[in-house]
């Protein structure tokens, strides 16, 4: 019964964030024309577009899509707080960080982007980014 409830909640989350996922699908689709590749990641509950050709490097999540400039989500990166000089965190896996954003999108649906931007966007000040870093470090606490 618990597995059925979990699966039902996952499907509801995927449907709830579909408008955001469409943004990612459009961006990923354009990226395919310029050399990106796509794969479904069951672990991340997302379509992952690798070698996405734009941006400063790293990844960005839109609903159940991840646009990633590298070859693998197992790549390591620094946390936002570490980059800002606030603390000395170990490196995290970019896929774990982005998976937290997938979960956040599935809870907030179309409200995620406006709330995320109101909280500071891509910044160490943003509690969504700090929560994603925490989840990547510990496997827990993806919600701000």
mmCIF file with all atom_site columns, C-alpha atoms in Angstrom:
data_model
loop_
_atom_site.group_PDB
_atom_site.id
_atom_site.type_symbol
_atom_site.label_atom_id
_atom_site.label_alt_id
_atom_site.label_comp_id
_atom_site.label_asym_id
_atom_site.label_entity_id
_atom_site.label_seq_id
_atom_site.pdbx_PDB_ins_code
_atom_site.Cartn_x
_atom_site.Cartn_y
_atom_site.Cartn_z
_atom_site.occupancy
_atom_site.B_iso_or_equiv
_atom_site.pdbx_formal_charge
_atom_site.auth_seq_id
_atom_site.auth_comp_id
_atom_site.auth_asym_id
_atom_site.auth_atom_id
_atom_site.pdbx_PDB_model_num
ATOM 1   C CA . UNK A 1 1   ? 0.000  0.000  0.000   1.00 0.00 ? 1   UNK A CA 1
ATOM 2   C CA . UNK A 1 2   ? 2.827  2.390  0.843   1.00 0.00 ? 2   UNK A CA 1
ATOM 3   C CA . UNK A 1 3   ? 4.439  1.853  -2.583  1.00 0.00 ? 3   UNK A CA 1
ATOM 4   C CA . UNK A 1 4   ? 1.115  2.597  -4.299  1.00 0.00 ? 4   UNK A CA 1
ATOM 5   C CA . UNK A 1 5   ? 0.701  5.831  -2.322  1.00 0.00 ? 5   UNK A CA 1
ATOM 6   C CA . UNK A 1 6   ? 4.289  6.849  -3.079  1.00 0.00 ? 6   UNK A CA 1
ATOM 7   C CA . UNK A 1 7   ? 3.818  6.153  -6.793  1.00 0.00 ? 7   UNK A CA 1
ATOM 8   C CA . UNK A 1 8   ? 0.541  8.096  -6.827  1.00 0.00 ? 8   UNK A CA 1
ATOM 9   C CA . UNK A 1 9   ? 2.196  11.105 -5.152  1.00 0.00 ? 9   UNK A CA 1
ATOM 10  C CA . UNK A 1 10  ? 5.066  10.943 -7.657  1.00 0.00 ? 10  UNK A CA 1
ATOM 11  C CA . UNK A 1 11  ? 2.618  10.954 -10.591 1.00 0.00 ? 11  UNK A CA 1
ATOM 12  C CA . UNK A 1 12  ? 0.698  13.878 -9.061  1.00 0.00 ? 12  UNK A CA 1
ATOM 13  C CA . UNK A 1 13  ? 3.962  15.790 -8.600  1.00 0.00 ? 13  UNK A CA 1
ATOM 14  C CA . UNK A 1 14  ? 4.978  15.138 -12.197 1.00 0.00 ? 14  UNK A CA 1
ATOM 15  C CA . UNK A 1 15  ? 1.603  16.385 -13.445 1.00 0.00 ? 15  UNK A CA 1
ATOM 16  C CA . UNK A 1 16  ? 1.629  19.402 -11.085 1.00 0.00 ? 16  UNK A CA 1
ATOM 17  C CA . UNK A 1 17  ? 5.004  20.598 -12.373 1.00 0.00 ? 17  UNK A CA 1
ATOM 18  C CA . UNK A 1 18  ? 4.303  19.850 -16.041 1.00 0.00 ? 18  UNK A CA 1
ATOM 19  C CA . UNK A 1 19  ? 4.310  23.554 -17.073 1.00 0.00 ? 19  UNK A CA 1
ATOM 20  C CA . UNK A 1 20  ? 7.880  23.817 -15.737 1.00 0.00 ? 20  UNK A CA 1
ATOM 21  C CA . UNK A 1 21  ? 8.875  20.537 -17.377 1.00 0.00 ? 21  UNK A CA 1
ATOM 22  C CA . UNK A 1 22  ? 7.667  21.902 -20.725 1.00 0.00 ? 22  UNK A CA 1
ATOM 23  C CA . UNK A 1 23  ? 10.140 24.793 -20.376 1.00 0.00 ? 23  UNK A CA 1
ATOM 24  C CA . UNK A 1 24  ? 12.926 22.266 -19.867 1.00 0.00 ? 24  UNK A CA 1
ATOM 25  C CA . UNK A 1 25  ? 11.736 20.101 -22.758 1.00 0.00 ? 25  UNK A CA 1
ATOM 26  C CA . UNK A 1 26  ? 11.787 23.087 -25.106 1.00 0.00 ? 26  UNK A CA 1
ATOM 27  C CA . UNK A 1 27  ? 15.277 24.110 -23.960 1.00 0.00 ? 27  UNK A CA 1
ATOM 28  C CA . UNK A 1 28  ? 16.501 20.532 -24.097 1.00 0.00 ? 28  UNK A CA 1
ATOM 29  C CA . UNK A 1 29  ? 14.970 20.003 -27.535 1.00 0.00 ? 29  UNK A CA 1
ATOM 30  C CA . UNK A 1 30  ? 16.796 23.038 -28.900 1.00 0.00 ? 30  UNK A CA 1
ATOM 31  C CA . UNK A 1 31  ? 19.975 21.754 -27.253 1.00 0.00 ? 31  UNK A CA 1
ATOM 32  C CA . UNK A 1 32  ? 19.576 18.443 -29.107 1.00 0.00 ? 32  UNK A CA 1
ATOM 33  C CA . UNK A 1 33  ? 19.921 20.373 -32.369 1.00 0.00 ? 33  UNK A CA 1
ATOM 34  C CA . UNK A 1 34  ? 23.322 21.610 -31.151 1.00 0.00 ? 34  UNK A CA 1
ATOM 35  C CA . UNK A 1 35  ? 24.783 18.331 -29.913 1.00 0.00 ? 35  UNK A CA 1
ATOM 36  C CA . UNK A 1 36  ? 23.121 17.622 -26.585 1.00 0.00 ? 36  UNK A CA 1
ATOM 37  C CA . UNK A 1 37  ? 21.984 14.096 -25.772 1.00 0.00 ? 37  UNK A CA 1
ATOM 38  C CA . UNK A 1 38  ? 19.037 12.983 -23.651 1.00 0.00 ? 38  UNK A CA 1
ATOM 39  C CA . UNK A 1 39  ? 18.413 10.108 -21.283 1.00 0.00 ? 39  UNK A CA 1
ATOM 40  C CA . UNK A 1 40  ? 15.771 9.306  -18.691 1.00 0.00 ? 40  UNK A CA 1
ATOM 41  C CA . UNK A 1 41  ? 17.115 9.065  -15.151 1.00 0.00 ? 41  UNK A CA 1
ATOM 42  C CA . UNK A 1 42  ? 14.816 7.022  -12.945 1.00 0.00 ? 42  UNK A CA 1
ATOM 43  C CA . UNK A 1 43  ? 16.918 7.968  -9.927  1.00 0.00 ? 43  UNK A CA 1
ATOM 44  C CA . UNK A 1 44  ? 16.390 11.676 -10.617 1.00 0.00 ? 44  UNK A CA 1
ATOM 45  C CA . UNK A 1 45  ? 12.802 11.301 -11.895 1.00 0.00 ? 45  UNK A CA 1
ATOM 46  C CA . UNK A 1 46  ? 13.865 13.447 -14.816 1.00 0.00 ? 46  UNK A CA 1
ATOM 47  C CA . UNK A 1 47  ? 14.853 13.624 -18.453 1.00 0.00 ? 47  UNK A CA 1
ATOM 48  C CA . UNK A 1 48  ? 18.490 14.712 -18.413 1.00 0.00 ? 48  UNK A CA 1
ATOM 49  C CA . UNK A 1 49  ? 19.919 16.620 -21.365 1.00 0.00 ? 49  UNK A CA 1
ATOM 50  C CA . UNK A 1 50  ? 23.713 16.162 -21.199 1.00 0.00 ? 50  UNK A CA 1
ATOM 51  C CA . UNK A 1 51  ? 26.208 18.359 -23.012 1.00 0.00 ? 51  UNK A CA 1
ATOM 52  C CA . UNK A 1 52  ? 23.651 21.169 -23.169 1.00 0.00 ? 52  UNK A CA 1
ATOM 53  C CA . UNK A 1 53  ? 25.634 23.784 -25.107 1.00 0.00 ? 53  UNK A CA 1
ATOM 54  C CA . UNK A 1 54  ? 24.805 27.009 -23.237 1.00 0.00 ? 54  UNK A CA 1
ATOM 55  C CA . UNK A 1 55  ? 25.414 28.515 -19.839 1.00 0.00 ? 55  UNK A CA 1
ATOM 56  C CA . UNK A 1 56  ? 28.354 28.990 -17.529 1.00 0.00 ? 56  UNK A CA 1
ATOM 57  C CA . UNK A 1 57  ? 28.659 25.268 -16.761 1.00 0.00 ? 57  UNK A CA 1
ATOM 58  C CA . UNK A 1 58  ? 26.791 23.020 -14.386 1.00 0.00 ? 58  UNK A CA 1
ATOM 59  C CA . UNK A 1 59  ? 23.085 22.335 -14.600 1.00 0.00 ? 59  UNK A CA 1
ATOM 60  C CA . UNK A 1 60  ? 19.652 23.880 -14.298 1.00 0.00 ? 60  UNK A CA 1
ATOM 61  C CA . UNK A 1 61  ? 16.412 22.083 -13.508 1.00 0.00 ? 61  UNK A CA 1
ATOM 62  C CA . UNK A 1 62  ? 12.948 22.828 -14.871 1.00 0.00 ? 62  UNK A CA 1
ATOM 63  C CA . UNK A 1 63  ? 10.335 20.494 -13.392 1.00 0.00 ? 63  UNK A CA 1
ATOM 64  C CA . UNK A 1 64  ? 11.299 16.960 -14.367 1.00 0.00 ? 64  UNK A CA 1
ATOM 65  C CA . UNK A 1 65  ? 14.036 18.016 -16.793 1.00 0.00 ? 65  UNK A CA 1
ATOM 66  C CA . UNK A 1 66  ? 17.671 18.765 -16.085 1.00 0.00 ? 66  UNK A CA 1
ATOM 67  C CA . UNK A 1 67  ? 19.758 20.720 -18.594 1.00 0.00 ? 67  UNK A CA 1
ATOM 68  C CA . UNK A 1 68  ? 23.366 19.764 -17.884 1.00 0.00 ? 68  UNK A CA 1
ATOM 69  C CA . UNK A 1 69  ? 26.466 21.087 -19.634 1.00 0.00 ? 69  UNK A CA 1
ATOM 70  C CA . UNK A 1 70  ? 28.619 18.082 -18.721 1.00 0.00 ? 70  UNK A CA 1
ATOM 71  C CA . UNK A 1 71  ? 28.698 14.386 -19.526 1.00 0.00 ? 71  UNK A CA 1
ATOM 72  C CA . UNK A 1 72  ? 27.530 12.927 -16.210 1.00 0.00 ? 72  UNK A CA 1
ATOM 73  C CA . UNK A 1 73  ? 25.546 14.063 -13.183 1.00 0.00 ? 73  UNK A CA 1
ATOM 74  C CA . UNK A 1 74  ? 28.122 12.238 -11.057 1.00 0.00 ? 74  UNK A CA 1
ATOM 75  C CA . UNK A 1 75  ? 30.468 15.214 -11.565 1.00 0.00 ? 75  UNK A CA 1
ATOM 76  C CA . UNK A 1 76  ? 31.492 16.983 -8.383  1.00 0.00 ? 76  UNK A CA 1
ATOM 77  C CA . UNK A 1 77  ? 31.022 20.666 -7.658  1.00 0.00 ? 77  UNK A CA 1
ATOM 78  C CA . UNK A 1 78  ? 31.213 23.100 -4.750  1.00 0.00 ? 78  UNK A CA 1
ATOM 79  C CA . UNK A 1 79  ? 28.201 24.121 -2.683  1.00 0.00 ? 79  UNK A CA 1
ATOM 80  C CA . UNK A 1 80  ? 26.867 27.667 -2.971  1.00 0.00 ? 80  UNK A CA 1
ATOM 81  C CA . UNK A 1 81  ? 27.985 28.489 0.586   1.00 0.00 ? 81  UNK A CA 1
ATOM 82  C CA . UNK A 1 82  ? 31.478 27.144 -0.093  1.00 0.00 ? 82  UNK A CA 1
ATOM 83  C CA . UNK A 1 83  ? 31.779 29.212 -3.289  1.00 0.00 ? 83  UNK A CA 1
ATOM 84  C CA . UNK A 1 84  ? 30.623 32.300 -1.384  1.00 0.00 ? 84  UNK A CA 1
ATOM 85  C CA . UNK A 1 85  ? 33.350 31.751 1.220   1.00 0.00 ? 85  UNK A CA 1
ATOM 86  C CA . UNK A 1 86  ? 30.874 31.186 4.061   1.00 0.00 ? 86  UNK A CA 1
ATOM 87  C CA . UNK A 1 87  ? 32.158 27.734 5.023   1.00 0.00 ? 87  UNK A CA 1
ATOM 88  C CA . UNK A 1 88  ? 34.325 24.837 3.953   1.00 0.00 ? 88  UNK A CA 1
ATOM 89  C CA . UNK A 1 89  ? 32.012 22.125 2.600   1.00 0.00 ? 89  UNK A CA 1
ATOM 90  C CA . UNK A 1 90  ? 33.162 18.964 0.841   1.00 0.00 ? 90  UNK A CA 1
ATOM 91  C CA . UNK A 1 91  ? 32.416 18.689 -2.864  1.00 0.00 ? 91  UNK A CA 1
ATOM 92  C CA . UNK A 1 92  ? 28.949 17.395 -3.776  1.00 0.00 ? 92  UNK A CA 1
ATOM 93  C CA . UNK A 1 93  ? 27.597 15.553 -6.794  1.00 0.00 ? 93  UNK A CA 1
ATOM 94  C CA . UNK A 1 94  ? 25.746 17.856 -9.129  1.00 0.00 ? 94  UNK A CA 1
ATOM 95  C CA . UNK A 1 95  ? 23.080 15.197 -9.748  1.00 0.00 ? 95  UNK A CA 1
ATOM 96  C CA . UNK A 1 96  ? 22.213 14.992 -6.057  1.00 0.00 ? 96  UNK A CA 1
ATOM 97  C CA . UNK A 1 97  ? 21.811 18.776 -5.927  1.00 0.00 ? 97  UNK A CA 1
ATOM 98  C CA . UNK A 1 98  ? 19.599 18.844 -9.037  1.00 0.00 ? 98  UNK A CA 1
ATOM 99  C CA . UNK A 1 99  ? 17.493 15.911 -7.764  1.00 0.00 ? 99  UNK A CA 1
ATOM 100 C CA . UNK A 1 100 ? 16.576 18.056 -4.754  1.00 0.00 ? 100 UNK A CA 1
ATOM 101 C CA . UNK A 1 101 ? 15.313 20.728 -7.158  1.00 0.00 ? 101 UNK A CA 1
ATOM 102 C CA . UNK A 1 102 ? 13.238 18.100 -8.999  1.00 0.00 ? 102 UNK A CA 1
ATOM 103 C CA . UNK A 1 103 ? 11.585 17.217 -5.664  1.00 0.00 ? 103 UNK A CA 1
ATOM 104 C CA . UNK A 1 104 ? 11.045 20.908 -4.854  1.00 0.00 ? 104 UNK A CA 1
ATOM 105 C CA . UNK A 1 105 ? 9.378  21.447 -8.234  1.00 0.00 ? 105 UNK A CA 1
ATOM 106 C CA . UNK A 1 106 ? 7.140  18.412 -7.736  1.00 0.00 ? 106 UNK A CA 1
ATOM 107 C CA . UNK A 1 107 ? 5.847  19.920 -4.478  1.00 0.00 ? 107 UNK A CA 1
ATOM 108 C CA . UNK A 1 108 ? 5.436  23.518 -5.671  1.00 0.00 ? 108 UNK A CA 1
ATOM 109 C CA . UNK A 1 109 ? 4.516  22.933 -9.322  1.00 0.00 ? 109 UNK A CA 1
ATOM 110 C CA . UNK A 1 110 ? 3.980  26.151 -11.279 1.00 0.00 ? 110 UNK A CA 1
ATOM 111 C CA . UNK A 1 111 ? 4.589  28.196 -8.121  1.00 0.00 ? 111 UNK A CA 1
ATOM 112 C CA . UNK A 1 112 ? 8.219  27.099 -7.891  1.00 0.00 ? 112 UNK A CA 1
ATOM 113 C CA . UNK A 1 113 ? 9.817  29.521 -10.344 1.00 0.00 ? 113 UNK A CA 1
ATOM 114 C CA . UNK A 1 114 ? 8.194  32.715 -9.013  1.00 0.00 ? 114 UNK A CA 1
ATOM 115 C CA . UNK A 1 115 ? 8.922  31.734 -5.399  1.00 0.00 ? 115 UNK A CA 1
ATOM 116 C CA . UNK A 1 116 ? 12.472 30.639 -6.264  1.00 0.00 ? 116 UNK A CA 1
ATOM 117 C CA . UNK A 1 117 ? 13.149 33.958 -8.011  1.00 0.00 ? 117 UNK A CA 1
ATOM 118 C CA . UNK A 1 118 ? 11.607 35.932 -5.134  1.00 0.00 ? 118 UNK A CA 1
ATOM 119 C CA . UNK A 1 119 ? 13.970 34.087 -2.763  1.00 0.00 ? 119 UNK A CA 1
ATOM 120 C CA . UNK A 1 120 ? 17.033 35.345 -4.633  1.00 0.00 ? 120 UNK A CA 1
ATOM 121 C CA . UNK A 1 121 ? 17.358 33.156 -7.732  1.00 0.00 ? 121 UNK A CA 1
ATOM 122 C CA . UNK A 1 122 ? 20.674 31.421 -8.316  1.00 0.00 ? 122 UNK A CA 1
ATOM 123 C CA . UNK A 1 123 ? 22.365 32.653 -5.159  1.00 0.00 ? 123 UNK A CA 1
ATOM 124 C CA . UNK A 1 124 ? 23.717 31.509 -1.818  1.00 0.00 ? 124 UNK A CA 1
ATOM 125 C CA . UNK A 1 125 ? 20.938 33.620 -0.241  1.00 0.00 ? 125 UNK A CA 1
ATOM 126 C CA . UNK A 1 126 ? 18.291 31.344 -1.743  1.00 0.00 ? 126 UNK A CA 1
ATOM 127 C CA . UNK A 1 127 ? 17.011 28.767 0.785   1.00 0.00 ? 127 UNK A CA 1
ATOM 128 C CA . UNK A 1 128 ? 16.100 26.413 -2.092  1.00 0.00 ? 128 UNK A CA 1
ATOM 129 C CA . UNK A 1 129 ? 19.763 26.338 -3.187  1.00 0.00 ? 129 UNK A CA 1
ATOM 130 C CA . UNK A 1 130 ? 21.028 25.817 0.357   1.00 0.00 ? 130 UNK A CA 1
ATOM 131 C CA . UNK A 1 131 ? 18.501 22.987 0.853   1.00 0.00 ? 131 UNK A CA 1
ATOM 132 C CA . UNK A 1 132 ? 19.611 21.348 -2.407  1.00 0.00 ? 132 UNK A CA 1
ATOM 133 C CA . UNK A 1 133 ? 23.223 21.552 -1.240  1.00 0.00 ? 133 UNK A CA 1
ATOM 134 C CA . UNK A 1 134 ? 22.270 20.067 2.144   1.00 0.00 ? 134 UNK A CA 1
ATOM 135 C CA . UNK A 1 135 ? 20.461 17.203 0.403   1.00 0.00 ? 135 UNK A CA 1
ATOM 136 C CA . UNK A 1 136 ? 23.500 16.599 -1.825  1.00 0.00 ? 136 UNK A CA 1
ATOM 137 C CA . UNK A 1 137 ? 25.757 16.425 1.240   1.00 0.00 ? 137 UNK A CA 1
ATOM 138 C CA . UNK A 1 138 ? 23.534 14.308 3.499   1.00 0.00 ? 138 UNK A CA 1
ATOM 139 C CA . UNK A 1 139 ? 20.786 12.662 1.411   1.00 0.00 ? 139 UNK A CA 1
ATOM 140 C CA . UNK A 1 140 ? 18.203 14.424 3.603   1.00 0.00 ? 140 UNK A CA 1
ATOM 141 C CA . UNK A 1 141 ? 16.559 17.815 3.894   1.00 0.00 ? 141 UNK A CA 1
ATOM 142 C CA . UNK A 1 142 ? 15.745 18.831 0.318   1.00 0.00 ? 142 UNK A CA 1
ATOM 143 C CA . UNK A 1 143 ? 12.988 21.188 1.501   1.00 0.00 ? 143 UNK A CA 1
ATOM 144 C CA . UNK A 1 144 ? 14.077 24.687 2.627   1.00 0.00 ? 144 UNK A CA 1
#
